[in-house]
PDB file of C-alpha atoms in Angstrom:
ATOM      1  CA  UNK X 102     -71.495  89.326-113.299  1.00 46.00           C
ATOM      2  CA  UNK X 103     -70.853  85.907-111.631  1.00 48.00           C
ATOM      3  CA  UNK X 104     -72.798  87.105-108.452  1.00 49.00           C
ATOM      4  CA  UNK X 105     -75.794  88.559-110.583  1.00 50.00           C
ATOM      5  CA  UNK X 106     -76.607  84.986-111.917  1.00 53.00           C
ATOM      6  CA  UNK X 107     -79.667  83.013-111.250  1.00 57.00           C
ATOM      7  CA  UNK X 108     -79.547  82.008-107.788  1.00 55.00           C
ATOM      8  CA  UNK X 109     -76.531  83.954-106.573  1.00 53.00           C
ATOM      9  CA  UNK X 110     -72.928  83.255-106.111  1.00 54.00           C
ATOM     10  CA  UNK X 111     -71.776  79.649-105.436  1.00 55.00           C
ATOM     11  CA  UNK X 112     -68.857  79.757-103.067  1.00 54.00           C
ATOM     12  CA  UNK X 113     -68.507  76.281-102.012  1.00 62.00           C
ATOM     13  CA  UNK X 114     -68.663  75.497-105.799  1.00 57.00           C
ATOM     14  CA  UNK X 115     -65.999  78.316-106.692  1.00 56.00           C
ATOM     15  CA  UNK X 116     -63.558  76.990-103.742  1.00 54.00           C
ATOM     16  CA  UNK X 117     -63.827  73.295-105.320  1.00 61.00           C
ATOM     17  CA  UNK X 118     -63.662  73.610-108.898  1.00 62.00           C
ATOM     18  CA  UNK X 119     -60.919  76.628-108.980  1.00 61.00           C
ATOM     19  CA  UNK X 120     -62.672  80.048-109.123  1.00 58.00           C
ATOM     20  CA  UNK X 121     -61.366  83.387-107.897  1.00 63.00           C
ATOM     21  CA  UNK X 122     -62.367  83.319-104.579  1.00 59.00           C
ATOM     22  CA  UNK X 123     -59.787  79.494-104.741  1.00 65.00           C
ATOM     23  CA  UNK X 124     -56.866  81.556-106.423  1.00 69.00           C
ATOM     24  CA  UNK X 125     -57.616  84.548-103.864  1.00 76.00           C
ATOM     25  CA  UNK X 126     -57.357  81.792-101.035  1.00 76.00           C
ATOM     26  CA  UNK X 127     -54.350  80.680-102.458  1.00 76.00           C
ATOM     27  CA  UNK X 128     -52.288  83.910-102.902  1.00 78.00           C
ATOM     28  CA  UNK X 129     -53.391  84.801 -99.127  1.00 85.00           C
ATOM     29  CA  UNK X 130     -51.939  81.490 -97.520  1.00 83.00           C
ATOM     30  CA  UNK X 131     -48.845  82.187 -99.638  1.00 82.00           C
ATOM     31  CA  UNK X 132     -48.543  85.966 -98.099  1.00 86.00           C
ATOM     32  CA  UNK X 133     -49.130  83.855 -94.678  1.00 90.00           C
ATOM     33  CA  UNK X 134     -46.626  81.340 -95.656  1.00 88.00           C
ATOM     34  CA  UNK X 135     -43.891  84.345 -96.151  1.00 88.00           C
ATOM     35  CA  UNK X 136     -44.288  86.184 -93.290  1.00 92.00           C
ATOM     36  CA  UNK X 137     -43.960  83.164 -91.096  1.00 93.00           C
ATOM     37  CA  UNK X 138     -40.685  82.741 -92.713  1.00 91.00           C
ATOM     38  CA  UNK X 139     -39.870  86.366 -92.086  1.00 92.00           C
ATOM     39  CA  UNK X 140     -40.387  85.876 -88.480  1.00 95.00           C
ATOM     40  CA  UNK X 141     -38.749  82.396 -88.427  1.00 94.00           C
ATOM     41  CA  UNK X 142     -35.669  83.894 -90.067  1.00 93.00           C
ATOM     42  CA  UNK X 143     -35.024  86.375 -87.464  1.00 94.00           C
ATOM     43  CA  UNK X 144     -35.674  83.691 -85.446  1.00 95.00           C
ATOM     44  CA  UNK X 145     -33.305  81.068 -86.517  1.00 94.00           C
ATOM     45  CA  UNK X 146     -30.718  84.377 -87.209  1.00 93.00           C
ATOM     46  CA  UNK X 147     -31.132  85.089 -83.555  1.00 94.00           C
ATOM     47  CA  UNK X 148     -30.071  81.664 -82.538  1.00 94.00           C
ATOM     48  CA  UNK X 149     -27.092  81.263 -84.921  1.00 92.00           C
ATOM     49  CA  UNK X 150     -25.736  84.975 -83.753  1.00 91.00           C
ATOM     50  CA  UNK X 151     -26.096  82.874 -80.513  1.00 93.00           C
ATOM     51  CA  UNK X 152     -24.075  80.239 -81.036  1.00 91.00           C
ATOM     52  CA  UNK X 153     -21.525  81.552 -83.059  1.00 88.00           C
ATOM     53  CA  UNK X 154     -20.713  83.955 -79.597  1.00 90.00           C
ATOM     54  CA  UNK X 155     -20.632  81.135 -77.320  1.00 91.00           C
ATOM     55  CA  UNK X 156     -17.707  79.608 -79.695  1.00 88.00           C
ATOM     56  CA  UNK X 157     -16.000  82.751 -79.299  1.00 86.00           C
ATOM     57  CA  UNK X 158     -16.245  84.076 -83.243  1.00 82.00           C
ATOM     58  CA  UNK X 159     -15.506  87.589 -84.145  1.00 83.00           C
ATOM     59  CA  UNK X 160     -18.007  90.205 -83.778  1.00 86.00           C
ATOM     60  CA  UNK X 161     -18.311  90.961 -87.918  1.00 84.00           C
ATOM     61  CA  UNK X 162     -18.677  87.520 -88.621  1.00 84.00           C
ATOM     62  CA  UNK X 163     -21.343  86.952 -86.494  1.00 87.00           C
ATOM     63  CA  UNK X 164     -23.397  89.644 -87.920  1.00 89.00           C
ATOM     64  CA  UNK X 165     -22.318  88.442 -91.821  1.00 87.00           C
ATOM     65  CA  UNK X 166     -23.529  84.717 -89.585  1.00 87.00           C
ATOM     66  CA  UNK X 167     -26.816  86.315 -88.546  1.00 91.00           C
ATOM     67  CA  UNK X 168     -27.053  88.216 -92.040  1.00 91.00           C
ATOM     68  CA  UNK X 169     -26.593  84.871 -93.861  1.00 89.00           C
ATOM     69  CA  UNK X 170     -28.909  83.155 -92.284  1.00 91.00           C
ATOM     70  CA  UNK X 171     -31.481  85.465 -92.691  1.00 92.00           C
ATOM     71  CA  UNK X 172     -31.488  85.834 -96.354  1.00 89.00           C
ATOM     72  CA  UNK X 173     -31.225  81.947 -96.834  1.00 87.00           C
ATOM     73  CA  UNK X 174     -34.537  81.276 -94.715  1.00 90.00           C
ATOM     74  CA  UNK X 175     -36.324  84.392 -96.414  1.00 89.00           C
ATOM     75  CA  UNK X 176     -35.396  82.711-100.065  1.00 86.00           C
ATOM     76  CA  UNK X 177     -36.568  79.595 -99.379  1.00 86.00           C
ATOM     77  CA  UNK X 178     -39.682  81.057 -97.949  1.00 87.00           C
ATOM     78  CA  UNK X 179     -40.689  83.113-101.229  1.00 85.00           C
ATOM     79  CA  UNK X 180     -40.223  80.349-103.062  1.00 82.00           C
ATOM     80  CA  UNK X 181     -42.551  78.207-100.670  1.00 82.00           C
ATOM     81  CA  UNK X 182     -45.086  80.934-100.841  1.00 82.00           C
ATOM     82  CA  UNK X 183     -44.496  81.276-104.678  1.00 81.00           C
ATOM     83  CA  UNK X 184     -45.384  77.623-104.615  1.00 79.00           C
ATOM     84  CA  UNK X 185     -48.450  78.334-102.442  1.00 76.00           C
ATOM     85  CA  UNK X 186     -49.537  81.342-104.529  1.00 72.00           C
ATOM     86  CA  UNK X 187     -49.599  79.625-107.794  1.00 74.00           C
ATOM     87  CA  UNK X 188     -50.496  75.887-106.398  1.00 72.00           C
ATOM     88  CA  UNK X 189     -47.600  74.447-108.153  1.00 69.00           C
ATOM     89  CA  UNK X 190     -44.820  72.189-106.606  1.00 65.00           C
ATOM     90  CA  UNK X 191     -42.629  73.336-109.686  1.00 71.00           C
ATOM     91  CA  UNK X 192     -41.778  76.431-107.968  1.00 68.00           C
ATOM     92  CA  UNK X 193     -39.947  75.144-104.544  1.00 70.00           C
ATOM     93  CA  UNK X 194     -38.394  72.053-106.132  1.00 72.00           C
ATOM     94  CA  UNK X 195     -36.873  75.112-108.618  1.00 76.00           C
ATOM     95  CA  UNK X 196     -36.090  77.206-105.485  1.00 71.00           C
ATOM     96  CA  UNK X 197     -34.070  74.271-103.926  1.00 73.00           C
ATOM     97  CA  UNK X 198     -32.222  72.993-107.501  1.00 78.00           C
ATOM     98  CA  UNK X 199     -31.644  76.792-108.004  1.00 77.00           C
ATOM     99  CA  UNK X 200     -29.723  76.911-104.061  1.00 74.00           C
ATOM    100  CA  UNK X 201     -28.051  73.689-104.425  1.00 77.00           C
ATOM    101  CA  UNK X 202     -26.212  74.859-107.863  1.00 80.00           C
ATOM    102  CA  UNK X 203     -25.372  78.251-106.178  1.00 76.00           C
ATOM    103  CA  UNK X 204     -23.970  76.228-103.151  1.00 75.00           C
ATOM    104  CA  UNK X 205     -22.295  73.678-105.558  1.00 76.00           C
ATOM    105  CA  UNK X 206     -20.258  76.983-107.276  1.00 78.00           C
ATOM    106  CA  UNK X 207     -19.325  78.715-104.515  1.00 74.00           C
ATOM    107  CA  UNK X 208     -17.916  76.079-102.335  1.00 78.00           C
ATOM    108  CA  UNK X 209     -16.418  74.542-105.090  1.00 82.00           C
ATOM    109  CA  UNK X 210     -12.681  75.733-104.420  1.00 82.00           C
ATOM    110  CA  UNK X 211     -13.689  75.165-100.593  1.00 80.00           C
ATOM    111  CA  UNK X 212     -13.929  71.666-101.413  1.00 80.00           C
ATOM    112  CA  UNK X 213     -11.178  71.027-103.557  1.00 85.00           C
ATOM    113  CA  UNK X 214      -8.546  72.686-100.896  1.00 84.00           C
ATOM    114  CA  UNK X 215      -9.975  69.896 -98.369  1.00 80.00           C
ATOM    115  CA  UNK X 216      -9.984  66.615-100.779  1.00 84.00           C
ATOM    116  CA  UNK X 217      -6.482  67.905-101.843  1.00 84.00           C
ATOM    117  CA  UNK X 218      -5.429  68.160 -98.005  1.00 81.00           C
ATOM    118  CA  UNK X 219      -6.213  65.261 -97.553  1.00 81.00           C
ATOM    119  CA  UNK X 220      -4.582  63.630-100.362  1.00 81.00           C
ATOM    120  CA  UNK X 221      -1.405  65.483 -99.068  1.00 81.00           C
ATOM    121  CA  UNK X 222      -1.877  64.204 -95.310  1.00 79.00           C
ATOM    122  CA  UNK X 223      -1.869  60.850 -96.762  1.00 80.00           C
ATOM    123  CA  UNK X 224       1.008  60.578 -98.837  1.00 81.00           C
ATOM    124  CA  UNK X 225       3.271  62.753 -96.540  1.00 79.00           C
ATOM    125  CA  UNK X 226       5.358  63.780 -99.527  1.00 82.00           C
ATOM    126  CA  UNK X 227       5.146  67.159 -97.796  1.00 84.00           C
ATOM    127  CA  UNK X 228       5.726  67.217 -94.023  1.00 86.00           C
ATOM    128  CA  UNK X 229       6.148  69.629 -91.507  1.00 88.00           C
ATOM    129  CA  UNK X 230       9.803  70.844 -91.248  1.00 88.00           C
ATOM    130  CA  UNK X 231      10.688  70.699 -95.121  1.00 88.00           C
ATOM    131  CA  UNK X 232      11.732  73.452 -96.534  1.00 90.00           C
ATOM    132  CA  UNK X 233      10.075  74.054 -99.790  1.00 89.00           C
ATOM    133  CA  UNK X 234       9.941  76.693-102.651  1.00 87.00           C
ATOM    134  CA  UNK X 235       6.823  77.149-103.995  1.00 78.00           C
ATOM    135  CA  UNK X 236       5.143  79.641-106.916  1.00 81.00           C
ATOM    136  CA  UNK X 237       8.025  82.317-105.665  1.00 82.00           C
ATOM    137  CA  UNK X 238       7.588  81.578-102.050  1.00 82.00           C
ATOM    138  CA  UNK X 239      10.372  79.640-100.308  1.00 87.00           C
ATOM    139  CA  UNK X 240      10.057  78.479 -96.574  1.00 89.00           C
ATOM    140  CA  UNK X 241       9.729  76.145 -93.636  1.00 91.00           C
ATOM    141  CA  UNK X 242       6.900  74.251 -93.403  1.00 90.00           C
ATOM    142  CA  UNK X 243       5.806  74.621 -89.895  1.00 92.00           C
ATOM    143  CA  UNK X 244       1.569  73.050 -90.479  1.00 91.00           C
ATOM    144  CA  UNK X 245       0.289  71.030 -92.533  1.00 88.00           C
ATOM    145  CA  UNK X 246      -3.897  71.157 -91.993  1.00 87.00           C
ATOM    146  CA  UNK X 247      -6.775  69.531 -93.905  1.00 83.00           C
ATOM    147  CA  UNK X 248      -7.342  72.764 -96.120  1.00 86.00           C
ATOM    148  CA  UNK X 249      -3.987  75.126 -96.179  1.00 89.00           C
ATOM    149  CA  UNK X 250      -0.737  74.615 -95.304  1.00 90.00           C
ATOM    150  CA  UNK X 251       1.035  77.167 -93.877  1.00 92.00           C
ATOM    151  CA  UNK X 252       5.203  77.866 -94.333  1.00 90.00           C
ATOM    152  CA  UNK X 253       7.064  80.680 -92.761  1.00 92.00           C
ATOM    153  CA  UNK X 254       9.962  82.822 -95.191  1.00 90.00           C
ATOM    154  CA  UNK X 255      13.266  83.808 -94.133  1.00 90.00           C
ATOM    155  CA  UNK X 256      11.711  87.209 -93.451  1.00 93.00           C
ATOM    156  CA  UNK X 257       9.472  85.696 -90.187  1.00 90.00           C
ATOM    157  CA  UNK X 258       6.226  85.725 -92.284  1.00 92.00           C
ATOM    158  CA  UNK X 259       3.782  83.098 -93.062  1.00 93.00           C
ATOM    159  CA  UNK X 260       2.337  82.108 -95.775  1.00 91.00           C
ATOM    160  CA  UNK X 261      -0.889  80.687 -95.995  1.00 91.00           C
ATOM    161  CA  UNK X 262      -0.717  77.899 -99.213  1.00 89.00           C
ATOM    162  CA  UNK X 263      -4.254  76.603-100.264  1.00 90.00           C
ATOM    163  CA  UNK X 264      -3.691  72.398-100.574  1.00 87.00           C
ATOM    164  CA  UNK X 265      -5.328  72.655-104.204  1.00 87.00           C
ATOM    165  CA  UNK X 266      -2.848  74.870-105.012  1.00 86.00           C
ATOM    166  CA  UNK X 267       0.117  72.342-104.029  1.00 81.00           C
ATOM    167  CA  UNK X 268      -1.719  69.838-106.502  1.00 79.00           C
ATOM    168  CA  UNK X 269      -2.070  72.203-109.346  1.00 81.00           C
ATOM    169  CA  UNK X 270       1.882  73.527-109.569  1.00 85.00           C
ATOM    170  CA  UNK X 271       5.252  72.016-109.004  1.00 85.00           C
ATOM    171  CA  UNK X 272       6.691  72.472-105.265  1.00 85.00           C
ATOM    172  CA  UNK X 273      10.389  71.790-104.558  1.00 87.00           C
ATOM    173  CA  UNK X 274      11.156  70.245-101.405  1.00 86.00           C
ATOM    174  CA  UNK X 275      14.259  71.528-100.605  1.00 79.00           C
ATOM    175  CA  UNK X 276      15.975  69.088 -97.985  1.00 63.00           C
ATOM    176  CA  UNK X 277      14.437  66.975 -95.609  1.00 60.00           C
ATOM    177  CA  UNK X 278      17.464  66.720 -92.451  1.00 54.00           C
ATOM    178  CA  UNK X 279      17.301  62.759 -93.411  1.00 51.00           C
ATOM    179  CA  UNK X 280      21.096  61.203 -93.970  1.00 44.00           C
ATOM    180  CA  UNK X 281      20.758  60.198 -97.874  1.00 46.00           C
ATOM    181  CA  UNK X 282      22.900  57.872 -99.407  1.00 47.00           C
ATOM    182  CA  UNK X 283      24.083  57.705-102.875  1.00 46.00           C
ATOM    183  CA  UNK X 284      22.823  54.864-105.570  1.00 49.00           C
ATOM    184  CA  UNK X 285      26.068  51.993-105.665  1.00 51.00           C
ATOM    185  CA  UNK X 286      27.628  52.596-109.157  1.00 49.00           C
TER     186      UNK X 286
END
């Protein structure tokens, strides 16, 4: 109908003032926009299952590494072509507040572990060598690291102890090998 009016169809006027052939334009360079994430993903995927071998990581985890990567580029690019599609900035600022709460959940315990190990390198209440009994496990403290700390049982095993956790319940240090003496009476 447009293209049987008087004088014919106006496509430098449709492109300027938002006709179909604009919207059509847009949608395309959005398509565009995704598959150059596609290929930048396997890209970028490529190069992390690189790097991750040259530090000597386990086989699985660098394909979960490589498989990680690859879905995190490919969101961000349908939102970015989303954006595109639809000519509205709404859509990738949503993409990126939508990732950062995801990320702010899941690494949530991740984070708490390392603020808490490093609350317990700093006081030094517990050090390596003190025996301790903690939520049923009793041991030797034999590391004490930024996230976990790690005591071994009277059986030879080890036991891996999240820091948050030694914040959250009551651990017993059992004796530390220093020479106490008692309070004068």
């Amino acid at each position: 109908m447009i293209a049987a009016a008087r004088g014919g169809y106006d496509l430098s006027h449709d492109l300027t003032t938002g006709g179909p052939v604009r919207d059509l334009v847009f949608v395309i360079v959005g398509i565009v926009v995704l598959l150059a994430f596609i290929v930048a993903a396997r890209l970028i995927a490529h190069l992390a299952g690189q790097q991750l071998l040259k530090r000597h990581v386990r086989g699985d985890m660098v394909v979960l590494g490589r498989r990680v990567v690859t879905a995190l580029v490919i969101v961000i690019g349908v939102f970015a072509a989303l954006g595109f599609a639809v000519e509205n900035a709404n859509v990738p600022l949503f993409g990126l507040l939508l990732a950062t709460v995801v990320a702010a959940l899941g690494v949530q315990d991740l984070l708490r572990d390392y603020v808490s190990g490093y609350y317990v390198l700093l006081e030094r209440h517990i050090r390596v060598g003190d025996r301790v009994s903690f939520d049923g496990d009793e041991g030797l403290i034999t590391d004490v690291r930024l996230r976990v700390t790690l005591l071994r049982n009277d059986q030879g095993d080890v036991v891996v102890v999240p820091n948050s956790e030694l914040f959250t319940k009551s651990v017993t240090i059992r004796a530390r090998g220093e020479a106490t003496t008692a309070p004068p009476t």
